[in-house]
Coordinates of C-alpha atoms in Angstrom, one line a residue:
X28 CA 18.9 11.6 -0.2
X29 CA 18.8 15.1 1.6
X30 CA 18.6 15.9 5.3
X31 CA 18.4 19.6 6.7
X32 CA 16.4 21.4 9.0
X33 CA 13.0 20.0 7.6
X34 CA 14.1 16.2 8.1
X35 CA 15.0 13.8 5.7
X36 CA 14.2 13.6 1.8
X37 CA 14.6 10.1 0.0
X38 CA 13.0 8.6 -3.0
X39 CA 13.2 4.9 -4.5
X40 CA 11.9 4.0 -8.4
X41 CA 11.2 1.0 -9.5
X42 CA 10.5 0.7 -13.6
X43 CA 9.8 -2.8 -14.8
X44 CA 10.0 -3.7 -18.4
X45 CA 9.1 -7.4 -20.5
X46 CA 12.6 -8.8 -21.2
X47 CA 11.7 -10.2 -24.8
X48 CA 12.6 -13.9 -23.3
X49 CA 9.2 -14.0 -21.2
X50 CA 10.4 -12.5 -18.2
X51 CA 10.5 -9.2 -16.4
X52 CA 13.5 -7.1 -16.4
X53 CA 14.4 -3.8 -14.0
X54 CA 16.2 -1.1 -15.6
X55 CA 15.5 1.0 -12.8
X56 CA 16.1 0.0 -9.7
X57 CA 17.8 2.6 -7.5
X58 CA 16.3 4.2 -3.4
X59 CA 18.5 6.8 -1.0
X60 CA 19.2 7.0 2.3
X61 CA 16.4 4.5 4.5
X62 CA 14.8 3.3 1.4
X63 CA 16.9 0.4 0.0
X64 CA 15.3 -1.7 -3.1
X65 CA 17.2 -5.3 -3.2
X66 CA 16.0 -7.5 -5.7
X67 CA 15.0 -11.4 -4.8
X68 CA 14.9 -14.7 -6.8
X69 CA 11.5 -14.4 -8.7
X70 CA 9.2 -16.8 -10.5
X71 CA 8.5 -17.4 -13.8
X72 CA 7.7 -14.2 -15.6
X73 CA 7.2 -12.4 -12.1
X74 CA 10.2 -9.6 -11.2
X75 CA 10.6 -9.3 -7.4
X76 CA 11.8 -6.8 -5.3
X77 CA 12.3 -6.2 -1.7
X78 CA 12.8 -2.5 -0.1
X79 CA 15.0 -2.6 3.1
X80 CA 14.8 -0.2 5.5
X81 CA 18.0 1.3 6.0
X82 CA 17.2 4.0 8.5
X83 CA 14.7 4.2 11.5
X84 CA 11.9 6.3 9.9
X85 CA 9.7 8.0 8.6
X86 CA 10.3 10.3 11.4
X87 CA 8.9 14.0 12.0
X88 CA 9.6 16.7 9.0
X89 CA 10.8 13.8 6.7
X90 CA 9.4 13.2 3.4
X91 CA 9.9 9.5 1.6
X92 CA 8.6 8.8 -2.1
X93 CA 8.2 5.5 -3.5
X94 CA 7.4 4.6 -7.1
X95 CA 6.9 2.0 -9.4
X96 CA 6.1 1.3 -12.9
X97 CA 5.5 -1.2 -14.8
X98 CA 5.2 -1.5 -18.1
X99 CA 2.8 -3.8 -21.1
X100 CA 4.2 -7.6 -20.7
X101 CA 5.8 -7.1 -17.4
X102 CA 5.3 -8.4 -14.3
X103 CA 6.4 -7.2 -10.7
X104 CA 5.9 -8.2 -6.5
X105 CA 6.7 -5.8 -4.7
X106 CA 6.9 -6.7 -0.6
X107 CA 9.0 -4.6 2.6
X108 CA 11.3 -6.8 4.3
X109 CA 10.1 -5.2 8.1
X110 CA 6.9 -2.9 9.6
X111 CA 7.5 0.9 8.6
X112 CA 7.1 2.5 12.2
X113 CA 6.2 6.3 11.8
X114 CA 8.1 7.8 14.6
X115 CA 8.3 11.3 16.8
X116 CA 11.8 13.2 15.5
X117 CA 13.6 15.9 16.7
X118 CA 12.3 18.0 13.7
X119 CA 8.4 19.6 14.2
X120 CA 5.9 19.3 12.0
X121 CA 3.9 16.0 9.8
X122 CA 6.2 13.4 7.9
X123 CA 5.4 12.4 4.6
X124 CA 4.8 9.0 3.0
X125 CA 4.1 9.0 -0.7
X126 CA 3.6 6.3 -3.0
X127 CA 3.3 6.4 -6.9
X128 CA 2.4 3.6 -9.0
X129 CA 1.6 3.1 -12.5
X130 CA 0.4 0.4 -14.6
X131 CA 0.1 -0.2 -18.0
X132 CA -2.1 -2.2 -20.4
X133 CA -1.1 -5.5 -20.2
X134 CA 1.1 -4.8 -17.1
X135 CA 0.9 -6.7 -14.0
X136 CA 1.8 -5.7 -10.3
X137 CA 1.5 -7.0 -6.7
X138 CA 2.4 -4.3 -4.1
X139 CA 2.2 -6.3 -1.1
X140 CA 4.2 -4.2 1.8
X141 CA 4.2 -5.2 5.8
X142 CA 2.0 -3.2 7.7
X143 CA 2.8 0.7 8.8
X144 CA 2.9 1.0 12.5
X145 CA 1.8 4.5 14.1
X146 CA 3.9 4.7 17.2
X147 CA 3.1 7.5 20.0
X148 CA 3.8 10.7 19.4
X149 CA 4.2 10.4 15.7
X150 CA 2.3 12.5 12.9
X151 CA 2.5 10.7 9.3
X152 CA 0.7 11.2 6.1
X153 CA 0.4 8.8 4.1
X154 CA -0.7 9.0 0.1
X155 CA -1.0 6.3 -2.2
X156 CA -2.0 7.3 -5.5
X157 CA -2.2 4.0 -8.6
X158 CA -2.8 4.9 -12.5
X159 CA -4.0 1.8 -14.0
X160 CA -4.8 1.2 -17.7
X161 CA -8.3 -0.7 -18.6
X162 CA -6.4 -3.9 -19.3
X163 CA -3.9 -3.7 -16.3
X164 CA -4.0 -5.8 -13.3
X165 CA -3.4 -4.3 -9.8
X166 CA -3.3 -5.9 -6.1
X167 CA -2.8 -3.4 -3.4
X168 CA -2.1 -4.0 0.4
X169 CA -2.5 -1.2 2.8
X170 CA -2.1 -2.2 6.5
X171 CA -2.1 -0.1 9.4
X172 CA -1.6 -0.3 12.9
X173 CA -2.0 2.2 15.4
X174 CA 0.2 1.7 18.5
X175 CA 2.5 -0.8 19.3
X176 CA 1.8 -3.1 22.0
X177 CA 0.1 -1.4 25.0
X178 CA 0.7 2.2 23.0
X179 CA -1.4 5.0 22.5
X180 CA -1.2 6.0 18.6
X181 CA 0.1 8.9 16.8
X182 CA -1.8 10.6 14.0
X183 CA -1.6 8.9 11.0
X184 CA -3.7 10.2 7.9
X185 CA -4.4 7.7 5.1
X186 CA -4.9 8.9 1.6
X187 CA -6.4 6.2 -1.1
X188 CA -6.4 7.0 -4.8
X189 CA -7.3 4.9 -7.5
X190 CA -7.6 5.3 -11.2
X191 CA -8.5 3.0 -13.7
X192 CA -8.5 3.4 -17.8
X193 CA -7.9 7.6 -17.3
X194 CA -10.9 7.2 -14.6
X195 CA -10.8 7.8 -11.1
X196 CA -12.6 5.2 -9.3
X197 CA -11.5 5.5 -5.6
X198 CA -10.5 8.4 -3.5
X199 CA -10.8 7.7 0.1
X200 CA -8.8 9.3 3.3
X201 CA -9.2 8.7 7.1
X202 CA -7.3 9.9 9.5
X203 CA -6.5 8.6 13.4
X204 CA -5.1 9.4 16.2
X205 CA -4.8 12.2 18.5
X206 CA -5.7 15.7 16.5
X207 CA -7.7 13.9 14.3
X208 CA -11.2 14.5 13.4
X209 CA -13.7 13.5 16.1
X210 CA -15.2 10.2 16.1
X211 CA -12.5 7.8 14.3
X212 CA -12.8 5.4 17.1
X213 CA -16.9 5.5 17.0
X214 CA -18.8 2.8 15.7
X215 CA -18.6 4.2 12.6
X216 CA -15.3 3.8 11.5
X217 CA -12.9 1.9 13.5
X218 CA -14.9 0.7 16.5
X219 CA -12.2 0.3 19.6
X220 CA -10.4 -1.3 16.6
X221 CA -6.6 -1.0 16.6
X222 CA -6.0 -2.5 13.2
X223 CA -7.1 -1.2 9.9
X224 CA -6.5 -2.6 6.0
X225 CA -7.2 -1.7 2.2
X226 CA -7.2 -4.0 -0.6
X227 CA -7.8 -3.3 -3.8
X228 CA -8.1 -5.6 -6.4
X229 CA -7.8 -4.6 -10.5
X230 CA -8.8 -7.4 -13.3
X231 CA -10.2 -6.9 -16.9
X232 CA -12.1 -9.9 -16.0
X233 CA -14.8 -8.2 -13.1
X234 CA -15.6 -6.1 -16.3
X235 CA -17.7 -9.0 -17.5
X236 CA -18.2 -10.6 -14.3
X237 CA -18.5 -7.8 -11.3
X238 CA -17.3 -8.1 -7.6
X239 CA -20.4 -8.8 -5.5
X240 CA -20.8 -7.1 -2.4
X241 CA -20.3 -9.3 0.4
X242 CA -18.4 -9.8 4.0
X243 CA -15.6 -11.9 4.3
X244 CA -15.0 -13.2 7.7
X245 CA -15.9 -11.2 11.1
X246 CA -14.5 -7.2 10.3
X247 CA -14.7 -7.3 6.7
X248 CA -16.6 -6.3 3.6
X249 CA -15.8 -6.5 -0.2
X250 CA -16.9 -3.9 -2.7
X251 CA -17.5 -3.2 -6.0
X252 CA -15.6 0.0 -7.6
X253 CA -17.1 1.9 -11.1
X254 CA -14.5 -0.1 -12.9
X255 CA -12.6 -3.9 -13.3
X256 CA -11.7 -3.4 -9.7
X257 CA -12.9 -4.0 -6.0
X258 CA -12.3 -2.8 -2.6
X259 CA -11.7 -4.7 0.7
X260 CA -12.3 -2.3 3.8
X261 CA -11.5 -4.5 7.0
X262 CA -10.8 -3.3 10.8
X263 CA -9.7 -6.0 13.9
X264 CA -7.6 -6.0 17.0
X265 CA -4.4 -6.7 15.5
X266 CA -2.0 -7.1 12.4
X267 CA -2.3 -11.3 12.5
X268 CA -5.9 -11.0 12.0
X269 CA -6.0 -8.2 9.7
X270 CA -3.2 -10.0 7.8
X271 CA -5.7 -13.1 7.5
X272 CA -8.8 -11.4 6.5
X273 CA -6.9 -9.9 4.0
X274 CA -5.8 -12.7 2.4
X275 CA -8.5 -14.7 2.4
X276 CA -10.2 -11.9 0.8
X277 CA -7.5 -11.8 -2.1
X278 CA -7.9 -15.6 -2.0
X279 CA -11.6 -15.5 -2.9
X280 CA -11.0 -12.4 -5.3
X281 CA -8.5 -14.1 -7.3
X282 CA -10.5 -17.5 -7.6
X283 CA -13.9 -15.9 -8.2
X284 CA -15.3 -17.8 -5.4

């Protein structure tokens, strides 16, 4: 970790690898400063790992990297053990939220953080950028919320990429909150909504068998991507719902109902 006049720099890596005994071992597992990686009792062939937030944060002028990899045979769960809240700091200018993750044939991973919470007065950018290979299997959780109870959001700007076999396949961005480009609140995009949520979904097996579009529930719609992968966009008043359409979207992904 680093701190000067800019704000705070820390990076965490994760690197999982098949442990020859049919389970997943971590031979990386090492964060700075507020990004603490703990690892918890996992299942089976399934590595888990839990990052703790050490420090209030991200706030304004810090930067935070966060990377996983996970390698052919291995499996790994990544979760957060609280809500990131993007905060106002006494350093000017955007914070910075990236996350790197790359999967490999045969590799397996569940990043499955709480939600990000843009509080008042805060100016975040988030990317998230996954590399998966044609026979790796992905599931993705993005939540965000913008305000906390009664607040008025910051601006928080959402970057989505996805690449599957060497292909891209998904490159979306939207951006909230004060400053940000008009109409975000329309009917077009969020609709008075305070909640928002990605999930994406990677399995050789939607090669053969594609991802219909559909809704799922009130608020949300499940897509097909070019690719062994699909896309759930969905938008309601708060984190318990978006939390629920979420999963029963992954529910009825992952059953092929």
């Amino acid at each position: 970790m680093t701190a000067g006049v800019t704000g705070v720099r820390a990076t965490a890596r994760i690197e999982a690898r098949e442990d020859g005994r049919g389970g997943t071992s971590l031979p990386v597992l090492e964060g700075d400063g507020p990004l603490a990686l703990r690892r918890t009792r996992g299942s089976g062939a399934e590595a888990r790992v839990m990052l703790v937030g050490a420090m209030s944060g991200p706030l304004g002028g810090d930067h935070f990297t966060v990377g996983a990899e996970v390698a052919r045979g291995a499996v790994l769960r990544v979760g957060s053990a609280a809500a990131t809240i993007a905060l106002p700091g006494q350093h000017k200018g955007e914070a910075r939220y990236d996350v790197r993750l790359t999967v490999a044939d045969g590799g397996e991973l569940r990043w499955l953080p709480e939600q990000l919470i843009s509080a008042r007065g805060s100016d975040l950018y988030v990317t998230t950028r996954a590399e998966v290979g044609a026979a790796g299997r992905l599931v993705l959780r993005e939540e965000q919320v913008l305000g906390r109870a009664g607040e008025e959001p910051g601006r928080l700007t959402s970057r989505l990429v996805l690449s599957v076999g060497g292909r891209t396949v998904l490159d979306q961005e939207l951006a909230c909150g004060p400053g940000a480009p008009g109409g975000w609140d329309g009917p077009a995009v969020l609709g008075g909504h305070r909640a928002v949520g990605q999930l994406v979904v990677v399995r050789p097996e939607f090669e053969d068998r594609p991802v219909v579009a559909r809704a799922i529930g009130e608020g949300a719609v499940v897509v097909p991507l070019a690719g062994p992968a699909a896309l759930v966009t969905a938008v309601t008043a708060d984190a318990l719902r978006l939390r629920r359409l979420l999963d029963e979207a992954l529910g009825s992904l992952e059953t092929g109902e």
